[in-house]
Amino acid sequence: MLIWFVVLYLLFSVGVGIYASTRVHNSRDFVVAGRNLPLPIVTATVFATWFGAETVLGISATFVKEGMSGVVADPFGASLCLVIAGLFFAPLLYRMNLLTIGDFYRARYNRAVELIMTICIMISYLGWVSAQVVALGLVFNLVSGGAVEQSTGMFIGTGIVLGYTMFGGMWSVALLDFVQMTVIMAGMLLIAVLVSGDVGGVGNVVSHAQAAGKLQFLPQGGYETWIPFIGAGITMMLGSIPQQDVFQRMTSAKDEKTAVRGSVAGGVLYFAFAFVPMFLAYSATLIDPKVFGDMIASDSQMVLPNLILYHTPLVAQVFFFGALLSAIMSTASATLLAPSVMFTENILKHFALKNMSDQQMLRTMRIIVLTFGSFVLWFALHSEASIFKMVENAYKITLVAAFVPLAFGLYWKRANTQGALLSIVLGLSVWLLMEAFQPSQIWPPQLAGLLMSVLGMLLGSLLPNLIGRQGAVHHHRHPSA
């Protein structure tokens, strides 16, 4: 029964995607939905960006093992990212009327910065989309009772997401996000009510988690515990801001005010709902401590799906797996679309196919979506990392390379191209060297990379001016020169 409900839901999703494709007439419709989205849909699409496989399976598993301090990156860093992006970045970027975040780097600096940033941001999506593909395979394997192998499920899931993303672009992503957010919220709340009845209510679960030390958020100890904690928190909080999917959602809004409100509301909603899977996974350890205790030790990502399959009625299973598929597909479609759009707009259009018409550009974007999707599927099939780690690692490269040139470019008039290039070089090289030689020391490599990126921006932007001034003073003192 469960598999048929899932099949029906997937067919419905494809139908919505096909309907959305009728609204795509040009590349702007495909990339930013013609900048026409109202507040409820912007809020839903911002919320759905983050609410993916890692929220339902990854965060819940990490919380059960490590407690609240283990999930500082997500949901704490992730939801703060959306609020900060909405308040401080959305208004300025919306006014610039750009198609991609790569366009900002070209407009503010030059083509070289645009090219480097586009490549860095595209690489960051590989782990993020792969995590969703792995989770799709896991869901198909679970709901079919093992009849569909995980690798086969990954092929099926990727095919469905590719289908509606290729044709509908941002319109299909946005409309499906609205439907999927409704399913996620209804499904998660229904299951929370059912499960809380089995464990003596929410208060009982919270007090048990408190007694077990799972609600301890701030680290205990000196700088050796605080520095890694801060590093984990800012990875997603700042590293996710210069991302094309976040940028697309903000700039698809019908006006600037909607862009700001939708981003902030989406971030707040995400923070609230990310706690529901954590509550459910922890409840599992109270319902059957032996079975779920062993599962936490072997494969903690399976705790929540097994709780639903063996301890809830069919209606809850339908809602849970519907919600989980919704979450994964909405995140996967957006994260497939974003790098494909950037590659077409910021690399092909300026460096290879310079005289593309709008219709040629639209066709090229669709081909690149298909190509990137196929590559991601291959990467996911060969990756060993957990869903949570895949996502957390995805943002390190944008944190050390892309955040500082974006923030300083928007808020510091003296930021220049030399500053941006030095910022990228120092940030990336320090991060990569530390990852290679001492990844487990007190200083997280990405935090050191971010600090060096700031230093590079300041030195590169200020030094030429200082040298120029000293040269002018020297020349003034010795006119004979």
XYZ file of C-alpha atoms in Angstrom:
481
model
C 0.000 0.000 0.000
C 2.666 2.485 1.030
C 4.607 2.260 -2.243
C 1.440 3.022 -4.263
C 0.728 6.145 -2.237
C 4.311 7.253 -2.859
C 3.975 6.564 -6.619
C 0.740 8.606 -6.746
C 2.427 11.471 -4.924
C 5.370 11.421 -7.339
C 3.011 11.447 -10.343
C 1.208 14.442 -8.827
C 4.558 16.242 -8.398
C 5.491 15.608 -12.026
C 2.047 16.948 -13.060
C 2.632 20.197 -11.140
C 6.073 20.479 -12.769
C 4.598 20.015 -16.250
C 1.934 22.657 -15.519
C 4.660 25.046 -14.317
C 6.599 24.548 -17.565
C 3.739 26.272 -19.457
C 4.720 29.506 -17.670
C 8.321 29.418 -18.911
C 8.682 31.593 -22.020
C 12.228 32.919 -21.627
C 15.412 32.509 -19.565
C 14.240 34.987 -16.894
C 11.102 32.886 -16.315
C 13.291 29.784 -16.081
C 15.808 31.285 -13.623
C 13.832 33.687 -11.399
C 10.178 32.880 -12.293
C 9.904 36.256 -14.065
C 10.322 37.975 -10.633
C 6.612 37.424 -9.983
C 6.377 35.303 -6.820
C 4.067 36.464 -3.982
C 5.006 36.303 -0.267
C 3.494 32.847 0.603
C 5.363 31.179 -2.275
C 8.658 33.005 -1.536
C 8.375 31.930 2.128
C 7.620 28.340 1.102
C 10.450 28.166 -1.394
C 12.996 29.638 1.069
C 11.843 27.161 3.751
C 12.009 24.252 1.293
C 15.564 25.136 0.189
C 16.895 23.998 3.529
C 14.304 21.444 4.622
C 15.823 18.460 2.835
C 17.250 15.033 3.545
C 19.757 16.331 6.058
C 17.021 18.022 8.155
C 14.849 14.915 8.423
C 17.532 12.187 8.464
C 20.874 13.922 9.065
C 20.130 16.454 11.820
C 17.887 14.042 13.756
C 20.609 11.345 13.666
C 23.326 13.806 14.715
C 21.185 15.156 17.576
C 20.518 11.675 19.009
C 24.272 10.938 18.984
C 25.828 14.294 19.912
C 23.029 16.380 21.415
C 22.212 20.039 20.712
C 25.837 21.173 20.403
C 26.274 18.740 17.486
C 23.652 20.534 15.370
C 24.991 24.092 15.670
C 25.654 24.188 11.896
C 22.140 23.113 11.013
C 19.470 24.203 12.013
C 21.027 27.061 14.041
C 23.546 28.278 11.444
C 21.299 27.448 8.485
C 18.226 29.338 9.723
C 20.313 32.338 10.812
C 21.798 32.334 7.302
C 18.336 32.885 5.777
C 17.479 35.649 8.267
C 20.828 37.449 7.699
C 20.535 37.006 3.912
C 16.982 38.420 3.999
C 17.791 41.455 6.154
C 21.238 42.476 4.863
C 21.692 40.999 1.374
C 18.238 40.636 -0.238
C 17.451 44.407 -0.499
C 20.773 45.332 -2.148
C 20.913 42.313 -4.493
C 17.249 42.637 -5.493
C 17.788 46.233 -6.609
C 20.661 45.203 -8.884
C 18.244 43.130 -11.046
C 20.757 40.337 -11.753
C 20.150 36.842 -13.121
C 22.761 35.016 -11.016
C 25.005 35.677 -8.018
C 27.947 35.343 -10.454
C 26.699 38.492 -12.232
C 27.317 40.424 -9.000
C 31.008 39.483 -8.960
C 31.380 40.630 -12.589
C 29.504 43.909 -11.998
C 31.410 44.719 -8.790
C 34.874 43.383 -9.705
C 35.703 41.821 -13.091
C 35.366 38.743 -15.322
C 38.193 36.844 -13.599
C 36.483 37.108 -10.190
C 33.170 36.102 -11.793
C 34.753 32.973 -13.323
C 36.533 31.848 -10.126
C 33.438 32.448 -7.972
C 31.178 30.582 -10.406
C 33.455 27.528 -10.317
C 33.716 27.599 -6.491
C 29.935 27.928 -6.043
C 29.261 25.154 -8.587
C 31.669 22.783 -6.775
C 29.888 23.505 -3.484
C 26.646 22.126 -4.917
C 28.088 18.705 -5.639
C 27.915 17.425 -2.043
C 24.610 19.186 -1.383
C 22.744 17.639 -4.347
C 24.450 14.270 -3.855
C 23.075 14.120 -0.298
C 19.537 14.497 -1.680
C 20.128 11.784 -4.315
C 21.442 9.336 -1.668
C 18.364 10.071 0.463
C 16.001 9.503 -2.494
C 17.532 6.058 -2.967
C 17.137 5.347 0.749
C 13.428 6.296 0.704
C 12.620 4.110 -2.314
C 14.461 1.215 -0.671
C 12.515 1.647 2.582
C 8.993 2.145 1.190
C 9.371 -0.833 -1.150
C 10.428 -3.071 1.749
C 13.814 -3.611 0.127
C 12.397 -4.594 -3.300
C 13.958 -1.475 -4.902
C 17.700 -1.340 -4.266
C 19.112 1.968 -3.028
C 21.116 2.520 -6.229
C 18.010 1.855 -8.383
C 16.032 4.280 -6.183
C 18.708 6.901 -6.785
C 18.274 6.515 -10.557
C 14.450 6.738 -10.322
C 14.456 9.743 -7.972
C 17.027 11.672 -9.995
C 15.059 10.998 -13.201
C 11.830 12.411 -11.710
C 13.497 15.538 -10.267
C 15.433 16.132 -13.491
C 12.217 15.837 -15.515
C 10.269 18.636 -13.878
C 13.308 20.860 -13.189
C 14.484 20.757 -16.819
C 11.131 21.875 -18.172
C 9.666 24.105 -15.460
C 12.812 25.727 -14.037
C 12.192 28.111 -11.121
C 8.427 28.126 -11.758
C 8.143 24.373 -11.131
C 10.545 24.598 -8.156
C 8.482 27.415 -6.568
C 5.022 25.907 -7.121
C 6.115 22.463 -5.964
C 7.836 23.967 -2.924
C 4.519 25.511 -1.884
C 2.713 22.145 -2.200
C 5.586 20.303 -0.542
C 5.849 22.704 2.392
C 2.169 22.071 3.152
C 2.746 18.289 3.071
C 5.891 18.568 5.231
C 4.192 20.665 7.919
C 1.008 18.586 8.063
C 2.929 15.299 7.983
C 5.504 16.206 10.622
C 2.938 17.650 13.047
C 0.612 14.646 12.673
C 3.454 12.195 13.408
C 4.704 14.280 16.343
C 1.203 14.110 17.893
C 0.990 10.314 17.332
C 4.481 9.582 18.671
C 4.185 11.891 21.688
C 1.201 9.786 22.808
C 3.473 6.706 22.944
C 6.176 8.379 25.033
C 4.078 10.191 27.649
C 3.931 13.593 25.966
C 6.395 16.229 24.754
C 7.339 17.249 28.314
C 8.494 13.730 29.142
C 10.765 13.560 26.058
C 12.232 17.015 26.757
C 12.936 16.241 30.444
C 14.529 12.896 29.476
C 16.748 14.625 26.878
C 17.626 17.299 29.459
C 18.635 14.655 32.031
C 20.767 12.881 29.394
C 22.613 16.147 28.669
C 21.310 16.308 25.081
C 19.985 19.881 25.420
C 23.363 21.361 26.385
C 23.951 23.800 23.517
C 26.977 25.915 24.466
C 30.288 24.062 24.789
C 31.852 23.473 28.202
C 35.517 24.428 28.519
C 38.006 26.910 27.124
C 38.920 28.133 23.657
C 39.724 24.565 22.491
C 35.977 23.772 22.600
C 34.661 27.219 21.618
C 36.697 27.696 18.428
C 35.487 24.457 16.718
C 31.927 25.299 17.877
C 32.085 28.765 16.270
C 33.678 27.270 13.133
C 30.817 24.782 12.751
C 28.185 27.490 13.328
C 29.451 29.979 10.771
C 30.090 27.383 8.030
C 26.437 27.322 7.004
C 25.489 30.683 8.514
C 27.832 32.654 6.264
C 28.972 30.060 3.721
C 25.423 29.586 2.422
C 24.773 33.287 1.746
C 26.725 33.487 -1.555
C 24.725 30.589 -3.010
C 22.769 30.719 -6.253
C 19.699 28.886 -4.884
C 19.350 31.358 -1.961
C 19.920 34.252 -4.398
C 17.314 32.882 -6.858
C 14.670 32.568 -4.167
C 15.209 36.118 -2.931
C 15.261 37.657 -6.401
C 12.235 35.689 -7.675
C 10.002 37.739 -5.354
C 7.600 40.241 -6.928
C 9.234 43.177 -5.088
C 12.013 44.052 -2.644
C 9.816 43.983 0.465
C 8.541 40.499 -0.401
C 12.142 39.313 -0.932
C 13.120 40.458 2.585
C 9.994 39.230 4.382
C 9.924 35.889 2.546
C 13.574 35.122 3.377
C 13.202 35.988 7.070
C 9.881 34.135 7.422
C 11.313 31.074 5.638
C 14.323 31.068 7.981
C 12.178 31.324 11.134
C 9.809 28.563 9.927
C 12.751 26.327 9.082
C 14.223 26.768 12.563
C 10.916 25.849 14.217
C 10.242 22.764 12.077
C 13.800 21.392 12.169
C 13.170 20.453 15.814
C 10.313 18.081 14.921
C 12.558 15.349 13.374
C 14.926 15.716 16.374
C 11.999 15.199 18.761
C 10.843 12.136 16.786
C 14.288 10.516 16.628
C 14.858 11.017 20.346
C 11.388 9.620 21.081
C 12.444 6.437 19.253
C 15.158 5.833 21.872
C 12.445 5.894 24.584
C 10.023 3.638 22.684
C 12.567 0.840 22.102
C 15.936 1.648 23.737
C 17.616 -1.657 22.719
C 16.749 -1.694 18.982
C 17.258 2.034 18.401
C 20.337 2.141 20.641
C 22.013 -0.456 18.393
C 20.867 1.455 15.311
C 22.408 4.705 16.589
C 25.730 2.898 16.949
C 25.596 1.325 13.471
C 23.596 3.672 11.193
C 21.866 6.537 13.008
C 20.287 7.864 9.765
C 17.907 4.870 9.878
C 16.420 5.661 13.319
C 13.616 7.924 12.142
C 12.493 5.917 9.064
C 12.381 2.699 11.144
C 10.417 4.375 13.923
C 7.785 5.420 11.358
C 7.699 2.052 9.544
C 7.321 -0.116 12.651
C 5.663 2.077 15.269
C 3.045 4.192 13.455
C -0.141 3.465 11.439
C -0.254 3.529 7.613
C -1.655 7.094 7.455
C 1.379 8.371 9.398
C 3.721 6.400 7.123
C 2.101 7.906 4.024
C 2.447 11.405 5.472
C 6.019 10.858 6.681
C 7.393 9.433 3.443
C 5.356 11.958 1.452
C 6.878 14.730 3.571
C 10.352 13.246 3.302
C 10.111 12.911 -0.480
C 8.749 16.463 -0.658
C 11.658 17.779 1.354
C 14.254 15.923 -0.688
C 12.778 16.703 -4.110
C 12.298 20.411 -3.425
C 15.904 20.756 -2.256
C 17.261 18.576 -5.076
C 15.419 20.475 -7.827
C 16.636 23.858 -6.605
C 20.207 22.687 -6.143
C 20.268 21.112 -9.610
C 18.911 24.283 -11.196
C 21.273 26.743 -9.467
C 24.721 25.543 -10.658
C 23.368 24.764 -14.146
C 22.076 28.324 -14.508
C 25.380 29.774 -13.258
C 27.429 27.644 -15.669
C 25.320 28.797 -18.630
C 25.094 32.492 -17.680
C 28.549 33.083 -16.163
C 30.806 30.723 -18.108
C 29.293 29.634 -21.441
C 27.645 32.962 -22.278
C 30.752 35.078 -21.627
C 33.581 32.736 -22.503
C 32.280 30.295 -25.140
C 28.866 31.015 -26.700
C 28.945 34.794 -26.715
C 26.088 35.553 -29.100
C 23.368 33.267 -27.735
C 19.771 34.316 -28.271
C 17.414 34.052 -25.283
C 15.807 30.856 -26.638
C 19.234 29.284 -27.241
C 20.195 30.191 -23.675
C 17.018 28.561 -22.337
C 17.723 25.376 -24.320
C 21.363 25.348 -23.157
C 20.307 25.718 -19.491
C 18.062 22.661 -19.842
C 20.875 20.605 -21.386
C 23.251 21.658 -18.574
C 20.640 20.690 -15.917
C 20.543 17.200 -17.464
C 24.361 16.991 -17.652
C 24.917 18.191 -14.074
C 22.180 15.848 -12.803
C 23.886 12.858 -14.448
C 27.251 13.823 -12.937
C 25.718 14.252 -9.461
C 24.111 10.810 -9.713
C 27.505 9.274 -10.529
C 29.139 11.147 -7.612
C 26.386 10.081 -5.159
C 26.698 6.430 -6.194
C 30.428 6.507 -5.368
C 30.420 8.665 -2.200
C 31.022 7.225 1.277
C 30.145 10.321 3.384
C 26.989 10.592 5.523
C 24.143 12.876 4.387
C 24.873 15.394 7.186
C 28.625 15.502 6.392
C 28.008 15.896 2.633
C 25.898 18.976 3.309
C 28.160 20.470 5.975
C 31.229 20.112 3.723
C 29.430 21.711 0.778
C 29.585 25.196 2.296
C 33.232 25.325 3.295
C 34.430 26.386 -0.156
C 31.905 29.251 -0.447
C 32.684 30.389 3.119
C 36.417 30.769 2.440
C 36.180 32.056 -1.151
C 32.857 33.738 -1.930
C 31.443 35.291 1.265
C 34.030 38.044 1.884
C 34.039 39.432 -1.718
C 30.220 39.506 -1.600
C 29.831 41.151 1.830
C 32.680 43.659 1.365
C 31.585 44.335 -2.212
C 28.129 45.338 -0.995
C 29.110 47.229 2.162
C 32.651 48.596 1.676
C 33.208 51.184 -1.037
C 36.989 50.684 -1.071
C 36.784 46.956 -1.878
C 38.440 46.446 -5.262
C 39.412 43.684 -7.696
C 42.908 43.162 -6.210
C 41.284 42.824 -2.776
C 38.768 40.288 -4.072
C 41.433 38.190 -5.836
C 43.805 38.211 -2.849
C 40.878 37.358 -0.562
C 40.006 34.314 -2.730
C 43.634 33.136 -3.041
C 44.440 33.448 0.690
C 41.099 31.998 1.833
C 41.239 28.961 -0.468
C 44.944 28.186 -0.043
C 44.927 28.364 3.799
C 41.756 26.246 3.959
C 43.082 23.588 1.540
C 46.501 23.406 3.227
C 44.925 22.984 6.674
C 42.462 20.365 5.387
C 45.409 18.452 3.926
C 47.849 18.674 6.847
C 45.994 19.228 10.123
C 42.206 18.876 9.740
C 41.519 17.765 13.319
C 43.278 20.532 15.259
C 41.502 23.153 17.395
C 41.182 25.594 14.505
C 38.668 24.375 11.906
C 40.326 24.869 8.467
C 37.290 26.782 7.130
C 37.413 29.308 10.024
C 41.112 29.976 9.417
C 40.324 30.293 5.689
C 37.592 32.858 6.378
C 39.894 35.002 8.555
C 42.614 34.911 5.882
C 40.001 35.805 3.266
C 39.124 38.959 5.268
C 42.833 39.780 5.624
C 43.319 39.343 1.871
C 40.441 41.714 1.087
C 41.809 44.404 3.443
C 45.421 44.095 2.237
C 44.547 43.890 -1.459
C 42.171 46.870 -1.312
C 44.215 49.157 0.958
C 47.868 48.447 0.052
C 47.808 49.801 -3.544
C 46.285 53.049 -2.209
C 48.884 53.328 0.576
C 51.774 52.599 -1.833
C 50.326 55.087 -4.316
C 50.058 57.744 -1.615
C 53.619 57.164 -0.410
C 54.853 57.374 -3.994
C 53.007 60.687 -4.443
C 54.546 62.072 -1.198
C 57.997 60.899 -2.281
C 57.561 62.504 -5.716
C 56.343 65.754 -4.092
C 59.449 65.940 -1.870
C 61.850 65.267 -4.791
C 60.434 67.109 -7.814
C 63.704 66.466 -9.700
C 62.762 62.799 -9.801
